[in-house]
XYZ file of C-alpha atoms in Angstrom:
737
model
C 35.951 21.693 8.855
C 35.364 19.753 5.668
C 34.245 16.414 6.968
C 31.303 14.085 7.388
C 28.884 14.926 10.228
C 30.090 11.655 11.789
C 33.711 12.854 11.946
C 35.017 14.815 14.912
C 36.952 18.104 14.398
C 40.644 18.521 15.182
C 42.534 21.738 15.873
C 44.286 23.086 12.731
C 47.963 22.154 12.300
C 49.732 25.489 12.670
C 52.925 24.157 11.100
C 51.170 23.096 7.892
C 48.359 25.570 7.259
C 47.843 24.700 3.583
C 47.181 20.980 4.048
C 46.097 19.878 7.491
C 44.085 17.124 9.110
C 40.794 18.753 10.039
C 38.812 15.844 11.512
C 39.007 12.197 12.479
C 36.617 9.259 12.617
C 35.777 7.930 16.087
C 37.591 4.658 16.824
C 35.609 1.595 17.832
C 36.438 0.253 21.286
C 38.200 -3.114 21.329
C 35.543 -4.884 23.485
C 32.700 -3.739 21.214
C 34.688 -4.644 18.089
C 35.546 -8.107 19.383
C 31.958 -8.767 20.459
C 30.776 -7.895 16.952
C 33.392 -10.219 15.403
C 32.220 -13.022 17.675
C 28.601 -12.370 16.644
C 29.595 -12.589 12.971
C 31.294 -15.917 13.630
C 28.165 -17.261 15.315
C 26.015 -16.106 12.403
C 28.350 -17.580 9.804
C 28.392 -20.969 11.518
C 24.669 -21.005 12.345
C 23.033 -24.338 11.446
C 19.479 -23.546 12.526
C 17.385 -24.851 9.585
C 14.761 -22.092 9.864
C 17.115 -19.118 9.687
C 20.540 -20.316 8.461
C 19.982 -20.207 4.659
C 18.406 -16.752 4.809
C 21.063 -15.503 7.220
C 23.863 -16.618 4.916
C 22.305 -14.769 1.983
C 21.755 -11.648 4.092
C 25.364 -11.559 5.304
C 26.543 -11.857 1.707
C 24.335 -8.954 0.574
C 25.628 -6.729 3.349
C 29.248 -7.733 2.720
C 28.857 -6.683 -0.922
C 27.515 -3.305 0.221
C 30.550 -2.767 2.458
C 32.842 -3.839 -0.364
C 31.403 -1.084 -2.579
C 30.893 1.697 -0.044
C 33.268 0.961 2.838
C 32.650 1.560 6.565
C 32.690 5.378 6.318
C 29.808 5.521 3.824
C 27.466 2.914 5.309
C 24.820 4.292 7.688
C 22.198 2.288 9.542
C 18.631 3.340 10.362
C 18.236 2.685 14.091
C 14.877 3.715 15.563
C 14.437 0.947 18.123
C 11.866 -1.119 16.234
C 12.368 -4.875 15.886
C 13.386 -4.706 12.220
C 15.814 -1.863 12.928
C 17.293 -3.892 15.789
C 17.841 -6.849 13.455
C 19.617 -4.820 10.779
C 21.707 -3.003 13.387
C 23.121 -6.254 14.779
C 23.674 -7.586 11.270
C 25.404 -4.317 10.411
C 27.765 -4.272 13.385
C 28.738 -7.891 12.693
C 29.503 -7.265 9.007
C 31.153 -3.932 9.875
C 33.572 -5.720 12.201
C 34.267 -8.493 9.682
C 35.006 -6.013 6.884
C 37.395 -3.953 9.051
C 39.134 -7.130 10.204
C 39.755 -8.193 6.605
C 41.013 -4.712 5.663
C 43.493 -4.673 8.545
C 44.966 -7.940 7.313
C 45.822 -6.146 4.062
C 46.880 -2.812 5.579
C 47.554 -2.537 9.303
C 47.180 1.279 9.153
C 43.464 0.896 8.400
C 41.534 2.109 11.446
C 38.363 0.493 12.781
C 35.663 3.201 13.024
C 32.491 2.897 15.040
C 29.365 1.717 13.174
C 27.345 4.736 12.065
C 23.611 5.029 12.715
C 21.040 7.825 12.568
C 17.948 8.581 14.645
C 15.325 11.340 14.401
C 14.026 12.511 17.760
C 10.248 12.574 18.243
C 8.345 14.289 21.011
C 5.919 11.361 21.319
C 8.565 8.630 21.390
C 8.060 5.709 23.767
C 10.354 6.011 26.821
C 11.143 2.320 26.395
C 12.470 2.988 22.888
C 14.683 5.816 24.138
C 16.052 3.535 26.862
C 16.947 0.901 24.268
C 18.714 3.498 22.108
C 20.735 4.951 24.976
C 21.743 1.502 26.176
C 22.650 0.443 22.631
C 24.908 3.440 22.003
C 26.768 2.751 25.238
C 26.903 -1.052 25.084
C 27.901 -1.367 21.413
C 29.920 1.886 21.218
C 28.003 3.383 18.305
C 28.540 6.615 16.435
C 24.933 7.845 16.456
C 23.803 11.021 14.751
C 20.519 12.121 16.330
C 18.536 14.868 14.629
C 16.636 17.081 17.023
C 12.863 17.125 17.136
C 11.407 19.183 14.300
C 13.974 18.167 11.688
C 12.178 16.691 8.702
C 13.485 13.423 7.303
C 14.126 14.856 3.870
C 16.190 17.675 5.328
C 18.109 15.292 7.596
C 18.965 12.957 4.734
C 19.944 15.857 2.497
C 22.226 17.136 5.240
C 23.980 13.762 5.457
C 24.245 13.107 1.732
C 25.641 16.544 0.857
C 28.283 16.397 3.620
C 29.490 12.832 3.317
C 33.183 13.715 2.907
C 34.697 10.341 3.752
C 38.056 10.295 5.565
C 41.099 8.328 4.484
C 41.840 4.793 5.617
C 43.528 6.155 8.728
C 40.371 8.036 9.689
C 41.791 11.521 9.055
C 40.090 14.118 6.858
C 42.325 16.592 5.008
C 41.207 19.765 3.381
C 43.166 22.183 1.180
C 43.434 25.690 2.619
C 44.681 28.897 1.019
C 47.743 30.791 2.227
C 45.440 33.027 4.250
C 44.032 29.923 5.933
C 40.660 30.474 4.223
C 38.552 27.389 3.502
C 38.132 26.367 -0.108
C 34.904 24.969 -1.602
C 33.973 21.539 -0.325
C 35.127 18.562 -2.370
C 32.356 16.420 -3.926
C 30.654 14.181 -1.350
C 31.121 10.423 -1.470
C 28.119 8.228 -2.346
C 26.181 7.131 0.723
C 24.285 3.904 1.436
C 21.618 3.461 4.128
C 20.932 0.055 5.645
C 17.195 -0.231 6.261
C 14.769 -2.619 7.924
C 12.271 -2.836 5.063
C 10.531 -6.191 4.613
C 8.451 -7.145 1.582
C 5.330 -7.487 3.757
C 5.583 -3.843 4.827
C 2.875 -1.586 3.358
C 5.540 0.694 1.892
C 7.917 -1.926 0.487
C 6.614 -1.467 -3.042
C 8.798 -3.091 -5.682
C 12.102 -2.491 -3.917
C 14.902 -5.006 -4.164
C 17.773 -5.676 -1.781
C 19.551 -2.743 -3.424
C 17.319 0.179 -4.428
C 18.190 3.776 -5.346
C 16.335 6.476 -3.456
C 13.142 7.890 -4.934
C 13.442 10.754 -7.395
C 12.246 13.379 -4.910
C 14.738 12.342 -2.208
C 18.492 13.058 -2.003
C 20.556 10.520 -4.002
C 21.602 7.499 -1.954
C 21.401 3.719 -2.121
C 18.870 1.837 -0.011
C 20.157 -1.511 1.224
C 17.344 -3.803 2.384
C 19.112 -6.898 3.767
C 16.037 -8.417 5.455
C 13.632 -7.739 2.581
C 12.717 -11.429 2.273
C 12.471 -12.107 6.013
C 9.117 -12.886 7.583
C 7.803 -11.646 10.897
C 8.525 -15.077 12.349
C 12.133 -15.116 11.129
C 12.754 -11.665 12.629
C 11.760 -12.923 16.066
C 13.518 -16.249 15.629
C 16.759 -14.405 14.845
C 16.525 -12.033 17.822
C 15.777 -14.822 20.274
C 18.211 -17.353 18.798
C 21.143 -14.939 19.192
C 19.764 -13.503 22.466
C 19.865 -9.917 21.216
C 18.295 -7.080 23.233
C 15.083 -5.532 21.930
C 12.527 -2.997 23.185
C 10.611 -4.183 26.249
C 7.294 -3.087 24.679
C 7.368 -6.202 22.503
C 7.078 -8.346 25.638
C 3.911 -6.405 26.526
C 2.021 -7.311 23.344
C 3.152 -4.589 20.951
C 3.982 -5.971 17.504
C 4.666 -2.799 15.481
C 5.943 0.433 17.036
C 5.035 3.953 16.018
C 4.727 6.440 18.863
C 2.674 6.738 22.034
C -0.221 8.389 20.182
C -0.676 5.900 17.354
C 0.300 2.500 18.761
C -1.562 -0.017 20.919
C -0.851 -3.647 21.832
C -1.873 -6.100 19.112
C -5.455 -7.262 19.796
C -4.613 -10.732 18.487
C -2.223 -11.213 21.444
C -4.763 -10.450 24.165
C -4.627 -13.295 26.689
C -8.290 -13.241 27.670
C -11.357 -11.069 27.662
C -11.139 -10.709 31.430
C -8.067 -8.441 31.623
C -5.637 -6.278 29.670
C -2.761 -8.759 29.599
C -1.066 -9.671 26.328
C 1.265 -12.378 25.089
C 4.694 -11.225 23.819
C 5.105 -10.250 20.177
C 7.021 -13.377 19.203
C 3.924 -15.490 20.018
C 1.787 -13.897 17.297
C 0.411 -16.695 15.121
C -1.258 -14.678 12.383
C 1.636 -12.567 11.049
C -0.759 -10.525 8.917
C -1.959 -8.987 12.190
C 1.467 -7.444 12.811
C 0.195 -3.868 12.336
C -3.240 -4.387 13.890
C -2.291 -2.263 16.890
C -1.421 0.796 14.810
C -3.873 3.700 14.703
C -3.816 5.014 11.178
C -3.060 8.662 10.500
C -2.616 10.376 7.154
C 1.033 10.097 6.267
C 2.863 13.285 5.464
C 5.678 13.461 3.002
C 8.387 16.030 2.446
C 7.178 18.499 -0.088
C 9.215 18.449 -3.260
C 10.316 21.747 -4.742
C 8.023 22.446 -7.663
C 9.296 23.874 -10.922
C 10.648 27.339 -10.325
C 10.905 26.833 -6.575
C 14.369 26.734 -5.065
C 15.613 24.048 -2.713
C 15.499 24.960 0.985
C 18.697 26.625 2.070
C 21.025 24.567 4.194
C 22.563 27.490 6.072
C 26.214 28.483 6.257
C 28.545 29.267 3.401
C 29.773 26.610 1.012
C 32.870 24.956 2.346
C 32.514 26.261 5.904
C 30.374 24.037 8.087
C 31.510 25.903 11.175
C 29.022 28.612 10.225
C 26.125 26.178 10.298
C 24.215 27.138 13.473
C 23.081 24.790 16.222
C 25.099 21.763 15.120
C 26.654 20.048 18.107
C 29.072 17.141 17.846
C 30.375 15.026 20.711
C 32.917 12.251 20.918
C 30.304 9.544 21.522
C 27.366 10.490 19.363
C 26.030 13.547 17.606
C 22.884 15.625 17.914
C 22.066 17.896 14.996
C 19.603 20.769 14.852
C 19.287 22.302 11.412
C 19.092 26.087 10.977
C 15.853 27.964 11.735
C 14.891 28.413 8.085
C 14.845 24.646 7.671
C 12.983 24.060 10.908
C 10.120 26.016 9.406
C 9.630 23.351 6.775
C 6.768 20.897 7.127
C 7.183 18.745 10.252
C 7.086 14.992 9.852
C 5.654 13.164 12.851
C 6.159 9.538 11.985
C 8.938 7.209 13.116
C 12.281 7.250 11.289
C 11.702 3.894 9.678
C 8.807 5.381 7.696
C 10.967 7.697 5.623
C 13.737 5.195 5.040
C 11.225 2.537 4.051
C 9.732 4.927 1.530
C 8.092 3.484 -1.593
C 9.438 4.413 -4.991
C 6.546 6.680 -5.967
C 7.422 6.701 -9.654
C 6.337 3.099 -10.006
C 3.736 2.731 -7.269
C 1.755 5.879 -7.977
C 1.739 5.682 -11.734
C -0.407 2.544 -11.809
C -2.859 4.075 -9.367
C -2.912 7.284 -11.376
C -3.689 5.466 -14.601
C -6.473 3.522 -12.889
C -7.958 6.680 -11.371
C -7.912 8.651 -14.615
C -9.499 5.803 -16.569
C -12.192 5.413 -13.927
C -12.931 9.149 -13.857
C -13.319 9.227 -17.638
C -15.703 6.261 -17.632
C -17.804 7.535 -14.751
C -18.110 11.006 -16.248
C -20.576 9.857 -18.887
C -22.278 6.747 -17.567
C -22.747 3.781 -15.299
C -19.818 2.205 -13.454
C -18.394 -0.983 -14.911
C -18.010 -3.888 -12.508
C -15.593 -6.758 -12.056
C -16.413 -9.721 -9.812
C -13.788 -11.795 -7.985
C -15.141 -15.079 -6.613
C -12.791 -16.575 -4.033
C -12.870 -20.187 -2.949
C -10.838 -23.360 -3.300
C -14.076 -25.337 -3.036
C -15.206 -23.944 -6.404
C -11.954 -24.690 -8.200
C -11.942 -28.215 -6.782
C -15.518 -28.869 -7.921
C -16.728 -29.448 -4.377
C -19.736 -27.120 -4.730
C -21.506 -25.307 -7.580
C -21.281 -21.531 -7.811
C -24.454 -19.502 -7.368
C -23.000 -16.063 -6.769
C -21.945 -15.258 -10.335
C -25.521 -15.785 -11.510
C -26.904 -13.692 -8.647
C -24.455 -10.872 -9.358
C -25.093 -10.890 -13.108
C -28.873 -10.750 -12.627
C -28.740 -8.005 -10.000
C -26.381 -5.826 -12.012
C -28.272 -6.374 -15.241
C -31.523 -5.407 -13.547
C -29.906 -2.051 -12.798
C -28.312 -1.744 -16.235
C -24.772 -1.981 -14.854
C -22.262 -3.791 -17.079
C -20.540 -6.788 -15.498
C -17.296 -6.647 -17.451
C -15.267 -9.497 -15.980
C -15.550 -12.427 -13.579
C -12.574 -14.192 -11.992
C -12.608 -17.332 -9.865
C -9.453 -17.698 -7.796
C -8.188 -19.735 -4.866
C -7.885 -18.789 -1.193
C -4.386 -17.453 -1.737
C -3.524 -13.979 -0.495
C -1.091 -13.076 -3.258
C -3.494 -14.271 -5.963
C -6.213 -12.052 -4.514
C -3.852 -9.065 -4.404
C -2.720 -9.612 -7.992
C -6.271 -9.958 -9.285
C -7.408 -6.777 -7.522
C -4.489 -4.804 -8.955
C -5.235 -6.113 -12.451
C -8.977 -5.406 -12.316
C -8.522 -1.898 -10.947
C -7.016 -0.913 -14.294
C -10.038 -2.234 -16.194
C -13.215 -1.516 -14.195
C -14.665 1.135 -11.918
C -15.956 -1.159 -9.184
C -14.677 -4.480 -7.858
C -16.915 -6.827 -5.890
C -15.434 -9.790 -4.032
C -17.275 -12.901 -2.916
C -15.944 -15.194 -0.195
C -12.968 -15.379 2.141
C -14.660 -13.308 4.855
C -14.849 -14.559 8.430
C -12.826 -15.548 11.496
C -11.007 -18.686 10.289
C -7.485 -19.127 8.930
C -8.549 -19.202 5.275
C -10.639 -16.012 5.494
C -7.982 -13.736 4.019
C -9.875 -11.503 1.587
C -9.919 -8.420 3.823
C -6.195 -8.623 4.546
C -5.495 -9.028 0.834
C -7.619 -5.982 0.007
C -5.588 -3.947 2.505
C -2.347 -5.090 0.886
C -3.587 -4.361 -2.638
C -4.698 -0.848 -1.642
C -1.553 -0.242 0.438
C -3.600 0.278 3.616
C -2.877 -0.634 7.202
C -5.151 -2.926 9.196
C -6.714 -1.512 12.355
C -9.643 -2.144 14.652
C -12.755 -0.571 13.123
C -14.764 0.691 16.080
C -18.102 0.740 14.250
C -17.652 -2.854 13.088
C -16.557 -3.921 16.568
C -19.672 -2.404 18.117
C -21.865 -4.045 15.466
C -20.333 -7.459 16.154
C -20.860 -7.031 19.880
C -24.465 -5.978 19.297
C -25.316 -8.889 17.014
C -23.147 -11.623 18.521
C -22.989 -10.588 22.164
C -20.049 -9.701 24.393
C -18.308 -11.064 27.431
C -18.188 -7.687 29.152
C -20.824 -5.066 28.449
C -18.813 -2.241 30.058
C -19.750 1.422 30.030
C -20.662 3.755 27.197
C -17.354 4.737 25.588
C -18.566 6.602 22.527
C -17.082 9.902 23.688
C -13.673 8.722 24.845
C -10.360 8.890 22.991
C -10.148 6.491 20.043
C -7.225 4.632 21.589
C -9.068 4.059 24.885
C -12.217 3.185 22.969
C -10.373 0.468 21.076
C -8.987 -0.916 24.322
C -12.491 -1.054 25.774
C -13.890 -2.817 22.721
C -10.986 -5.260 22.614
C -11.667 -6.221 26.205
C -15.268 -7.138 25.350
C -14.648 -9.156 22.185
C -13.781 -12.771 21.544
C -10.815 -13.749 19.377
C -13.097 -14.288 16.370
C -14.749 -10.899 16.855
C -11.389 -9.179 17.129
C -10.283 -10.629 13.813
C -13.512 -9.710 12.036
C -13.384 -6.138 13.360
C -9.821 -5.571 12.108
C -10.311 -3.861 8.757
C -8.315 -1.788 6.275
C -8.085 1.885 7.145
C -10.623 4.027 5.227
C -13.146 1.153 5.415
C -16.790 2.245 5.357
C -19.854 0.234 6.403
C -22.636 0.838 3.873
C -26.197 0.288 5.113
C -28.140 -0.180 1.904
C -31.537 -1.497 3.000
C -34.388 0.744 1.840
C -36.049 0.512 5.242
C -34.479 0.194 8.653
C -33.792 -3.468 9.252
C -32.362 -4.627 12.564
C -31.198 -7.860 10.924
C -29.283 -6.138 8.124
C -25.516 -6.553 7.907
C -23.820 -3.635 6.154
C -21.698 -3.998 3.042
C -17.998 -3.333 3.612
C -16.551 -0.763 1.188
C -12.837 0.011 0.786
C -12.454 2.751 -1.805
C -13.915 1.206 -4.976
C -14.011 -2.359 -3.600
C -17.052 -3.955 -2.010
C -16.392 -7.055 0.079
C -19.303 -9.502 0.243
C -19.659 -12.855 2.017
C -19.492 -16.019 -0.039
C -22.528 -17.787 1.449
C -25.047 -17.643 -1.444
C -28.020 -16.513 0.650
C -26.105 -13.622 2.201
C -24.351 -12.760 -1.057
C -27.619 -12.530 -2.992
C -29.209 -10.231 -0.391
C -26.173 -7.947 -0.426
C -25.646 -7.862 -4.186
C -29.277 -6.936 -4.810
C -28.984 -3.924 -2.497
C -25.532 -2.986 -3.766
C -26.538 -3.130 -7.437
C -29.364 -0.687 -6.758
C -26.932 1.580 -4.906
C -24.126 1.731 -7.490
C -25.680 3.882 -10.273
C -25.831 6.937 -8.000
C -22.615 6.237 -6.110
C -19.977 7.106 -8.707
C -18.783 10.170 -6.808
C -17.946 8.018 -3.762
C -15.946 5.385 -5.629
C -12.483 6.581 -4.628
C -9.465 5.370 -6.534
C -6.034 5.309 -4.826
C -4.680 8.314 -6.695
C -7.417 10.775 -5.819
C -7.490 12.604 -9.081
C -7.699 16.350 -8.820
C -7.692 15.996 -5.046
C -5.075 16.685 -2.447
C -2.413 19.350 -2.327
C 0.050 16.518 -1.813
C -0.765 15.104 -5.249
C -0.317 18.525 -6.828
C 3.058 18.834 -5.140
C 4.360 15.697 -6.820
C 2.816 16.454 -10.191
C -0.142 14.055 -10.116
C -2.920 16.595 -10.443
C -5.103 15.975 -13.482
C -8.472 17.240 -14.594
C -11.425 15.316 -13.256
C -15.128 15.653 -13.866
C -16.855 17.528 -11.082
C -18.932 15.718 -8.496
C -22.078 16.950 -10.203
C -20.875 15.564 -13.525
C -20.018 12.239 -11.917
C -23.390 11.697 -10.328
C -25.468 9.549 -12.645
C -28.930 8.109 -12.480
C -29.695 4.589 -13.651
C -30.122 4.439 -17.400
C -33.435 2.651 -18.047
C -33.032 -0.605 -19.911
C -34.254 -0.895 -23.432
C -36.960 -3.346 -24.384
C -35.658 -6.903 -24.566
C -37.017 -9.699 -26.756
C -36.544 -13.450 -26.866
C -37.238 -15.506 -29.960
C -37.619 -19.239 -29.319
C -37.039 -21.362 -32.421
C -37.544 -24.980 -33.379
C -34.739 -24.519 -35.902
C -31.134 -25.618 -35.451
C -28.744 -22.720 -34.992
C -26.653 -23.554 -38.082
C -29.752 -23.154 -40.284
C -30.339 -19.511 -39.331
C -26.770 -18.203 -39.631
C -27.323 -16.213 -42.845
C -30.535 -14.573 -41.663
C -29.057 -13.704 -38.277
C -25.840 -12.274 -39.730
C -27.808 -10.063 -42.137
C -29.875 -8.594 -39.298
C -26.806 -8.038 -37.113
C -25.152 -6.078 -39.915
C -28.293 -4.018 -40.600
C -28.807 -3.021 -36.949
C -25.446 -2.093 -35.362
C -27.084 -0.443 -32.335
C -28.834 -3.648 -31.270
C -27.148 -6.472 -29.402
C -28.053 -9.963 -30.661
C -27.444 -13.219 -28.801
C -27.775 -16.771 -30.145
C -27.903 -19.831 -27.872
C -28.299 -23.426 -29.100
C -30.342 -25.865 -27.009
C -29.253 -29.477 -26.789
C -31.392 -32.572 -26.127
C -34.794 -30.880 -26.346
C -37.262 -32.298 -28.897
C -38.990 -28.945 -29.541
C -36.735 -26.015 -28.609
C -33.517 -25.805 -30.610
C -32.334 -22.174 -30.532
C -32.968 -18.976 -28.574
C -32.189 -15.528 -30.004
C -32.175 -12.429 -27.797
C -32.295 -8.754 -28.808
C -31.676 -5.614 -26.749
C -30.142 -2.159 -27.077
C -26.364 -2.103 -27.385
C -25.204 -0.594 -24.113
C -21.865 1.204 -24.135
C -20.208 3.417 -21.552
C -23.342 4.329 -19.649
C -25.821 4.711 -22.488
C -27.171 3.438 -25.807
C -24.739 4.895 -28.314
C -25.824 6.095 -31.732
C -22.391 5.346 -33.115
C -19.250 3.414 -32.365
C -16.702 3.843 -29.621
C -14.315 5.106 -32.267
C -16.640 8.012 -33.104
C -17.169 8.757 -29.427
C -13.425 9.095 -28.948
C -13.172 11.677 -31.753
C -14.818 14.301 -29.556
C -11.932 16.066 -27.770
C -11.834 16.030 -23.986
C -11.257 19.335 -22.212
C -7.792 18.056 -21.315
C -6.949 17.822 -25.013
C -8.212 21.192 -26.228
C -7.357 24.426 -24.479
C -10.246 26.746 -23.589
C -12.835 24.271 -24.880
C -16.482 25.015 -24.266
C -17.724 22.511 -21.692
C -21.389 23.042 -22.522
C -20.758 22.427 -26.209
C -18.669 19.385 -25.385
C -21.429 17.894 -23.225
C -23.970 18.551 -25.973
C -21.759 16.732 -28.475
C -21.465 13.731 -26.200
C -25.181 13.655 -25.432
C -25.904 13.680 -29.154
C -24.209 10.297 -29.402
C -26.725 8.598 -27.108
C -30.229 7.331 -27.821
C -33.071 7.971 -25.431
C -34.850 4.844 -24.214
C -37.741 5.528 -26.606
C -35.368 5.845 -29.563
C -33.532 2.680 -28.574
C -36.786 0.757 -28.156
C -37.704 1.683 -31.741
C -34.333 0.383 -32.956
C -34.841 -2.912 -31.143
C -38.395 -3.241 -32.477
C -37.185 -2.620 -36.044
C -34.453 -5.237 -35.625
C -36.998 -7.738 -34.303
C -39.298 -7.097 -37.235
C -36.423 -7.442 -39.692
C -35.132 -10.707 -38.217
C -38.626 -12.173 -37.980
C -39.144 -11.494 -41.664
C -35.971 -13.429 -42.504
C -36.853 -16.527 -40.468
C -39.244 -19.293 -41.583
C -42.558 -18.569 -39.866
C -43.102 -22.235 -39.022
C -39.748 -22.310 -37.147
C -40.755 -19.593 -34.650
C -42.213 -21.183 -31.505
C -42.819 -17.916 -29.660
C -41.597 -14.357 -29.146
C -41.705 -12.762 -25.683
C -40.006 -10.062 -23.638
C -38.282 -12.449 -21.241
C -34.484 -12.439 -21.226
C -34.097 -15.708 -19.322
C -32.658 -18.671 -21.217
C -34.570 -21.163 -19.078
C -37.662 -22.382 -20.912
C -40.934 -23.920 -19.760
C -43.211 -25.764 -22.147
């Protein structure tokens, strides 16, 4: 029959074989319909100051969706998670209100059941399945459940291509030939999915309340009615309206995946003496919502590449009866796609993951640009560095900064350019924005401050958000904290046990402060950089190309000195989010680009050129002509001029050193360097010749030292001899008499 998978087949009308009703929509029971209308009334008249304004806006957004798509083309994502529960109850309330209004206009308009989808998973929590079964029965839902092994992309494609909406009376008609043969299917109606995406979700991206599906997915509209809701408002809504939710949330779970990747939230642990947890709605730090999730590499449906056909859907066009293993009941539906589609890549994450998918066209492109730029810079020299100093106390003038000076000295000592410094407040969104901006400009980002157990220590959480990473307990960090700070329960050696059980054991031993400090972004690495084994050393936390340092000046200086010495040889480990030239997944979506090999990326520290300091008793404005002439005559030398105020003898300091650009002392300008074609620009280029050309643009240290010496001699000859107090090789601007 030509109908939506949600419609239920009817026997053909023998008296009218050319135009017959072939299917009907399932009618909503009167008790369930009335209960939903009552819920809508309660929501509309809600006066709770915390939720009422947001609830009113959400109901309006959903009503507009129903106005455009109607009840037969609105489908909810219902996987049993708290956000999915919220949108389901919002959906059934608006669904009932819309149908009520339509019946006032036309009493022949039927009231269909609300339509929801669910993808079965072999590792689903039994508690989630219980909630789903009870929900279908209690609220009289029309649920389409895809059998285990059906990928999300295939399931969505199946729905979108077969969304033949019935008429207002719920009946689907289909033209048949005189021989009672089915004709080609009519075009499907547009479909909208109501999703539980919130802006704090790692995969929310730049979605709005209404967002078209990503380019590699089937065409449908994403409706995100609770996009602007917080974790606290989700729980306030569920408890205010006394709506049923999964019992796992009362046992300390705050974000549900499946039994293999989800643990109770460590922030809700009642005490270190037992394994009891507070319920999810008592979580105070909402950024810890996903702290109980064990990260796994997310799979995505492979897109057909150019020249590759779409997977076959099975059956002949216009005859869904030939589609094998599709079963439809009068209460809900279970769908198993044909064998050739079951062989496609299996997706083993919860249903909300695919529906909450990020629009990759926007999110990946920025990462790709950053990665390519970084790879090009690292291929021929030292990494460039940006420093983010975090602290309200600095912006308020409550304490002087010492870390910028320490970082600049340490990096300069290792000939690493410090390209930019930012001082920002203890605000999570500001930190995220600054990280995203700097990643486009530098190879390495170092942060200072905002690290610790208190409420304003938010740097690590902000890094996770900027890199689109989940937060999870880092076992190595947890063990380090227990070793250095002590534990309440020593326990047994658990190094060989399952990671989930290991985390439970560590959680039991740690204090609240230790639990927070051990919750890090996934992919975090602890870098031990001391030259000799030091039992007192704290490692440096690395997340891709970010290094997170403490803000206390003593600790920062120790760490930055070790890190600066480590960076010149670490370019091959500075991962950018779009791993250029890396995974098969990137190639599948067209992100593969050429990248220098690991050998090409590895660089040794470029030795610094000789540096000179000229101390003058002359005012700066009196040496302008002489200085400008020398600067013009020696373009490969960097000159600095610094006036001194309120000193009776010293008036000006001039510094000279080799002009450092892109990892070396260039013989010519950046413009000339860019004239040499990259291998991505010229087909079949000779790599050896290309490298020789690039190397020819750089001075050796000996050559650069001669340039600096010539510039010094030239400038000295242009200055009055009596005005020169001394010339030395110090590059410090602090003077002693």
